[in-house]
CSV table of C-alpha atoms and ligand atoms in Angstrom, one decimal:
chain,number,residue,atom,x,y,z
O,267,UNK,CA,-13.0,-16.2,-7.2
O,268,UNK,CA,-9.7,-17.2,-5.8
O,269,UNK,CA,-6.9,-14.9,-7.1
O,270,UNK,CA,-3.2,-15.0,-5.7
O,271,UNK,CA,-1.5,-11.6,-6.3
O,272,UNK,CA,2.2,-11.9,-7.1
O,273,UNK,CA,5.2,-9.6,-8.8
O,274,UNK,CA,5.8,-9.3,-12.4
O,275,UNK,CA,8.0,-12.0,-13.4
O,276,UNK,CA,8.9,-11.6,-17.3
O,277,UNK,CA,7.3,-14.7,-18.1
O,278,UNK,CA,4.1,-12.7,-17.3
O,279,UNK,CA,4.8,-10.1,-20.4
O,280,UNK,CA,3.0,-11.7,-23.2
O,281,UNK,CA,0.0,-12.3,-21.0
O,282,UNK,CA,-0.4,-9.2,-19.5
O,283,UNK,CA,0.4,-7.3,-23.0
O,284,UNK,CA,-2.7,-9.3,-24.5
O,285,UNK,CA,-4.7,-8.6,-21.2
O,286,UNK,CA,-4.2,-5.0,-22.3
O,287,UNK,CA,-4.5,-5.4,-26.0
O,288,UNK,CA,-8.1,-7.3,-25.5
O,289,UNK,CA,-9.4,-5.2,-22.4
O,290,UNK,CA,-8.8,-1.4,-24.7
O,291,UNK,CA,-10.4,-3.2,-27.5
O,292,UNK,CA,-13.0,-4.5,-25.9
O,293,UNK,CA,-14.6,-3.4,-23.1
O,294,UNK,CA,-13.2,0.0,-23.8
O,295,UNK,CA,-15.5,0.4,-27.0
O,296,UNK,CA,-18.1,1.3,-24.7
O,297,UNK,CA,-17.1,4.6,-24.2
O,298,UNK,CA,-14.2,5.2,-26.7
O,299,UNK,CA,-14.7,5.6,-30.7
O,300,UNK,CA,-12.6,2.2,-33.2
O,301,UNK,CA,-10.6,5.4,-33.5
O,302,UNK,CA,-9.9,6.6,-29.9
O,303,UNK,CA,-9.1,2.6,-29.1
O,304,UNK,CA,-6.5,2.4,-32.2
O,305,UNK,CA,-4.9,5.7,-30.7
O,306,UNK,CA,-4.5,4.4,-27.1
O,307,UNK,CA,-3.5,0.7,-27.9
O,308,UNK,CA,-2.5,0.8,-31.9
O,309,UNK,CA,-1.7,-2.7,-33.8
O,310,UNK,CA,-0.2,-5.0,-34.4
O,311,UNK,CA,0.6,-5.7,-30.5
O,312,UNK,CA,3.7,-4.5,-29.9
O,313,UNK,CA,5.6,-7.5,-27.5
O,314,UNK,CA,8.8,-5.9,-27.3
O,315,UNK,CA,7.9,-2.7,-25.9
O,316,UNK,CA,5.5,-4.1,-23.4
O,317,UNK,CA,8.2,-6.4,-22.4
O,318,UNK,CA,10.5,-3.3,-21.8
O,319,UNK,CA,7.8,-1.2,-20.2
O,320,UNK,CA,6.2,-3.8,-17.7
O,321,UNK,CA,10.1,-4.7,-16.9
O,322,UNK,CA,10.9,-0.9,-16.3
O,323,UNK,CA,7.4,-0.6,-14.3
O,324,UNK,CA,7.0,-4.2,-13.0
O,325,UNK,CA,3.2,-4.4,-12.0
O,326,UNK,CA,1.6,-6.3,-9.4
O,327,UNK,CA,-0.6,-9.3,-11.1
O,328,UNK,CA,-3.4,-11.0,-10.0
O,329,UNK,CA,-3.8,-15.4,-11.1
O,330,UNK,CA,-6.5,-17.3,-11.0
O,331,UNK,CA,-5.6,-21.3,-11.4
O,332,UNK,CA,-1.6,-19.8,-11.8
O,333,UNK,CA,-3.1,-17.7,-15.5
O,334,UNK,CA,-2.8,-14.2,-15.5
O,335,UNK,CA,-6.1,-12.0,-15.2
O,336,UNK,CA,-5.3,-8.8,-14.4
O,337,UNK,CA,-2.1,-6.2,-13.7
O,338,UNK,CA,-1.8,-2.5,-12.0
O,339,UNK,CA,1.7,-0.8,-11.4
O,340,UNK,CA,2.2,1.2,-8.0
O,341,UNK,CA,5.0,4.0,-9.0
O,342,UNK,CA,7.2,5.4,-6.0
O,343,UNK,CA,5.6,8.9,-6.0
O,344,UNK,CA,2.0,7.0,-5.4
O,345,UNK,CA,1.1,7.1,-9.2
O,346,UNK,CA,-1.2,4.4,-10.1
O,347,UNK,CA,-0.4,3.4,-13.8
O,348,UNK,CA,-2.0,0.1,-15.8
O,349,UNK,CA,-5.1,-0.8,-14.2
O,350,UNK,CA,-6.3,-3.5,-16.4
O,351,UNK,CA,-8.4,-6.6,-15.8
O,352,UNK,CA,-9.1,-9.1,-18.3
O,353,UNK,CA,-12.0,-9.2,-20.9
O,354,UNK,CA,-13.4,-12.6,-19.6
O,355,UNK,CA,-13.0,-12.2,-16.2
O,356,UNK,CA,-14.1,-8.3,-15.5
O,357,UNK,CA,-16.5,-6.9,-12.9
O,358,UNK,CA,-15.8,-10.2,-10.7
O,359,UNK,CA,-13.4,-8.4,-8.1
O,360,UNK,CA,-9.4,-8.9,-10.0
O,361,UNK,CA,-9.0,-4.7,-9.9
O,362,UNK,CA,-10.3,-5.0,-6.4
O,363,UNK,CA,-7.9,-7.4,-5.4
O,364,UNK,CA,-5.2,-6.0,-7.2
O,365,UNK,CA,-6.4,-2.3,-5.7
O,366,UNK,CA,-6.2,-3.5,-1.8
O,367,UNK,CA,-2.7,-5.1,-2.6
O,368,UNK,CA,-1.6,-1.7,-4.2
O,369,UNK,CA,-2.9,0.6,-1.6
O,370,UNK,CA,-1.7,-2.0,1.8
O,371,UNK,CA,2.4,-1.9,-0.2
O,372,UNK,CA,1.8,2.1,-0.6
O,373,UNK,CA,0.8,2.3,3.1
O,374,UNK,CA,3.7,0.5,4.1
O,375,UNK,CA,6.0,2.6,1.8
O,376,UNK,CA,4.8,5.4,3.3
O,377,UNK,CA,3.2,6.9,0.2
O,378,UNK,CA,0.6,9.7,1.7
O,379,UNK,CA,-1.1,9.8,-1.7
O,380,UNK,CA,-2.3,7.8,-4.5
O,381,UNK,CA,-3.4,9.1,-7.7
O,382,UNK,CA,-4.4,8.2,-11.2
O,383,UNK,CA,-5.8,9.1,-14.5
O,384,UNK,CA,-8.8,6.9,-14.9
O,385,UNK,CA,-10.5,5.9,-18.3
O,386,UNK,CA,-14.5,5.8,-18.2
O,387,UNK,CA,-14.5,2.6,-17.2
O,388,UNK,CA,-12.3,3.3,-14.3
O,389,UNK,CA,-13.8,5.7,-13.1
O,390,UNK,CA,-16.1,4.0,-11.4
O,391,UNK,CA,-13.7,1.2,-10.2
O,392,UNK,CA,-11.8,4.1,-8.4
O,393,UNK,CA,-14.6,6.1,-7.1
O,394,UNK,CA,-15.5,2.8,-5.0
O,395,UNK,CA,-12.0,2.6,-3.6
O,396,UNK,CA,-12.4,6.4,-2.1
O,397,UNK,CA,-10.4,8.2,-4.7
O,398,UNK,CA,-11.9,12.1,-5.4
O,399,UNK,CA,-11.9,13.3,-8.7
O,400,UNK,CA,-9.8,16.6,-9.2
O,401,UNK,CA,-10.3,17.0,-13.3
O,402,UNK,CA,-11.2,15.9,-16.7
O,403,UNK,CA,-8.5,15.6,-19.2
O,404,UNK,CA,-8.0,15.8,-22.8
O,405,UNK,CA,-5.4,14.0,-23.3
O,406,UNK,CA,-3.6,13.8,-27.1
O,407,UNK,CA,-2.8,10.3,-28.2
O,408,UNK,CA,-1.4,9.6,-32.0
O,409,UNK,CA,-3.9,12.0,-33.3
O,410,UNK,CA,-6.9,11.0,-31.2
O,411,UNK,CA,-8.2,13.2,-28.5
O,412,UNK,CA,-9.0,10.9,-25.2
O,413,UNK,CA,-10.9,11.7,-22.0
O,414,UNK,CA,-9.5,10.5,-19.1
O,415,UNK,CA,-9.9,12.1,-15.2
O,416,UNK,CA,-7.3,12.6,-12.4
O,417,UNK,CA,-8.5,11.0,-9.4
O,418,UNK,CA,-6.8,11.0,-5.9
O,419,UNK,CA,-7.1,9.2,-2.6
O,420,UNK,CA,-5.1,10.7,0.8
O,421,UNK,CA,-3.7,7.4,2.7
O,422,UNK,CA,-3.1,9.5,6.0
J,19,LIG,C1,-11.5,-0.7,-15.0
J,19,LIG,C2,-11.2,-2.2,-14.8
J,19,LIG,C3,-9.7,-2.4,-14.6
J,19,LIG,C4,-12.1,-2.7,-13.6
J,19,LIG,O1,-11.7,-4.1,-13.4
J,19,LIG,P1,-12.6,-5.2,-12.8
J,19,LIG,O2,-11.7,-6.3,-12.4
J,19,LIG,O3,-13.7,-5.5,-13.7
J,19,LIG,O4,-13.1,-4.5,-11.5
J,19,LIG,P2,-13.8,-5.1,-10.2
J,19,LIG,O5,-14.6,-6.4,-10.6
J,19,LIG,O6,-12.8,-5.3,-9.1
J,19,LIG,O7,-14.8,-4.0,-9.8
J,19,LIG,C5,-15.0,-3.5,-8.5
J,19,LIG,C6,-16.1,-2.4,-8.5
J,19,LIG,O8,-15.7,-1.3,-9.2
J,19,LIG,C7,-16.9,-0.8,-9.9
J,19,LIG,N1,-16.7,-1.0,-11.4
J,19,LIG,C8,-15.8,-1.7,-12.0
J,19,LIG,N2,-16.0,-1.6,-13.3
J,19,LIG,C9,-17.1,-0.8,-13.5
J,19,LIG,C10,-17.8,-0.4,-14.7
J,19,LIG,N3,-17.3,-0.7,-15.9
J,19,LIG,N4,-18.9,0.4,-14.5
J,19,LIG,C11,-19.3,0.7,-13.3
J,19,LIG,N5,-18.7,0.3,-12.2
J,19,LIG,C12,-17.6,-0.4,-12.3
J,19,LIG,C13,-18.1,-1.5,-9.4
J,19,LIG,O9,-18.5,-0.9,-8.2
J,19,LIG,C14,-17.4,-2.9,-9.0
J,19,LIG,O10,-18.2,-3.6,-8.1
J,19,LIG,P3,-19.4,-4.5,-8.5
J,19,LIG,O11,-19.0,-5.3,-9.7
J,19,LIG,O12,-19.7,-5.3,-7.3
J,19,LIG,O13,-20.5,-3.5,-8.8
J,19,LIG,C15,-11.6,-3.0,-16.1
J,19,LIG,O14,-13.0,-2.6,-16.5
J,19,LIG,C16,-10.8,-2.8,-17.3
J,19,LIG,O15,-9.8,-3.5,-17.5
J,19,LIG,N6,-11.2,-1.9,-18.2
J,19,LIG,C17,-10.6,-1.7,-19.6
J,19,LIG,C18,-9.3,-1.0,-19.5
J,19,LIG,C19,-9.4,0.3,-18.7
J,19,LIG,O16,-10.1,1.2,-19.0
J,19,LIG,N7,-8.4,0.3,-17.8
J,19,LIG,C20,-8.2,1.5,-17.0
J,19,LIG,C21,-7.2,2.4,-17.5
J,19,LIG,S1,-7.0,3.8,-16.5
């Protein structure tokens, strides 16, 4: 699959919202309960804050034919935040593209580390890139308790 990775632009924002709306409930049901995926993305969508927080955050995304299919946000301290592909177009490499973007602008930042909290279904994904898991979480979200697990890869 072609993919051209590019910068958030805010034109991107109602895409990418509805990328992550439809890939938590989705895929994400899985391995999370209806109530787990209401906790970590409620409804209705909410537009305006994911305009605000993927302006605040910009992500890199990935196109295919010049649509939106996938977003992940490198922080400046190496945090990996957002790693979300979307429901039609997962397992066919987006997060791997996106992930070898990420990780070539972190080496050239001269981030030494990158690190994550990765859902079930990241897990994996991350694993395959050479990250080491370091813990499980139980993380607290609007009631619900959610398992994620810090993950970290050394770039140096
Ligand atoms: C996790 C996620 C971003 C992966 O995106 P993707 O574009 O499907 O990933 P890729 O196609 O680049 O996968 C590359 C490799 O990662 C591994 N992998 C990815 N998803 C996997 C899964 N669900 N189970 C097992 N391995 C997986 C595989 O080794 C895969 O290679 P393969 O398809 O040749 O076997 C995607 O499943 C997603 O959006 N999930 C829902 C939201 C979510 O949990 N986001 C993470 C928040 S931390």
């Amino acid at each position: 699959m072609e993919l051209n990775i590019r910068g958030f632009t805010a034109e991107d924002a109602k895409a990418l919202t509805d990328i992550f709306y439809d890939a938590v409930h989705g895929p994400a049901l899985q391995y999370y309960s209806q109530e787990q995926v209401n906790a970590w993305a409620p409804l209705p969508r909410d537009y305006p804050a994911w305009q605000a927080r993927l302006s605040a955050k910009p992500p890199f995304v990935a196109l295919f034919k010049q649509t939106p299919v996938g977003f992940i946000t490198l922080e400046a301290n190496g945090h990996i935040d957002w790693t979300y592909t979307h429901k039609d177009y997962q397992r066919r490499g987006v997060a791997g593209a996106l992930y070898t973007h990420l990780e070539k602008q972190a080496r050239a930042q001269g981030i030494a580390q990158l690190y994550v909290e990765a859902s079930y279904l990241a897990r994996p994904f991350f694993a395959k890139q050479g990250f080491v898991q370091s813990s499980e979480n139980q993380v607290e979200r609007h009631g619900q308790i959610l398992v994620n697990f810090s993950m970290y890869k050394s770039l140096e």
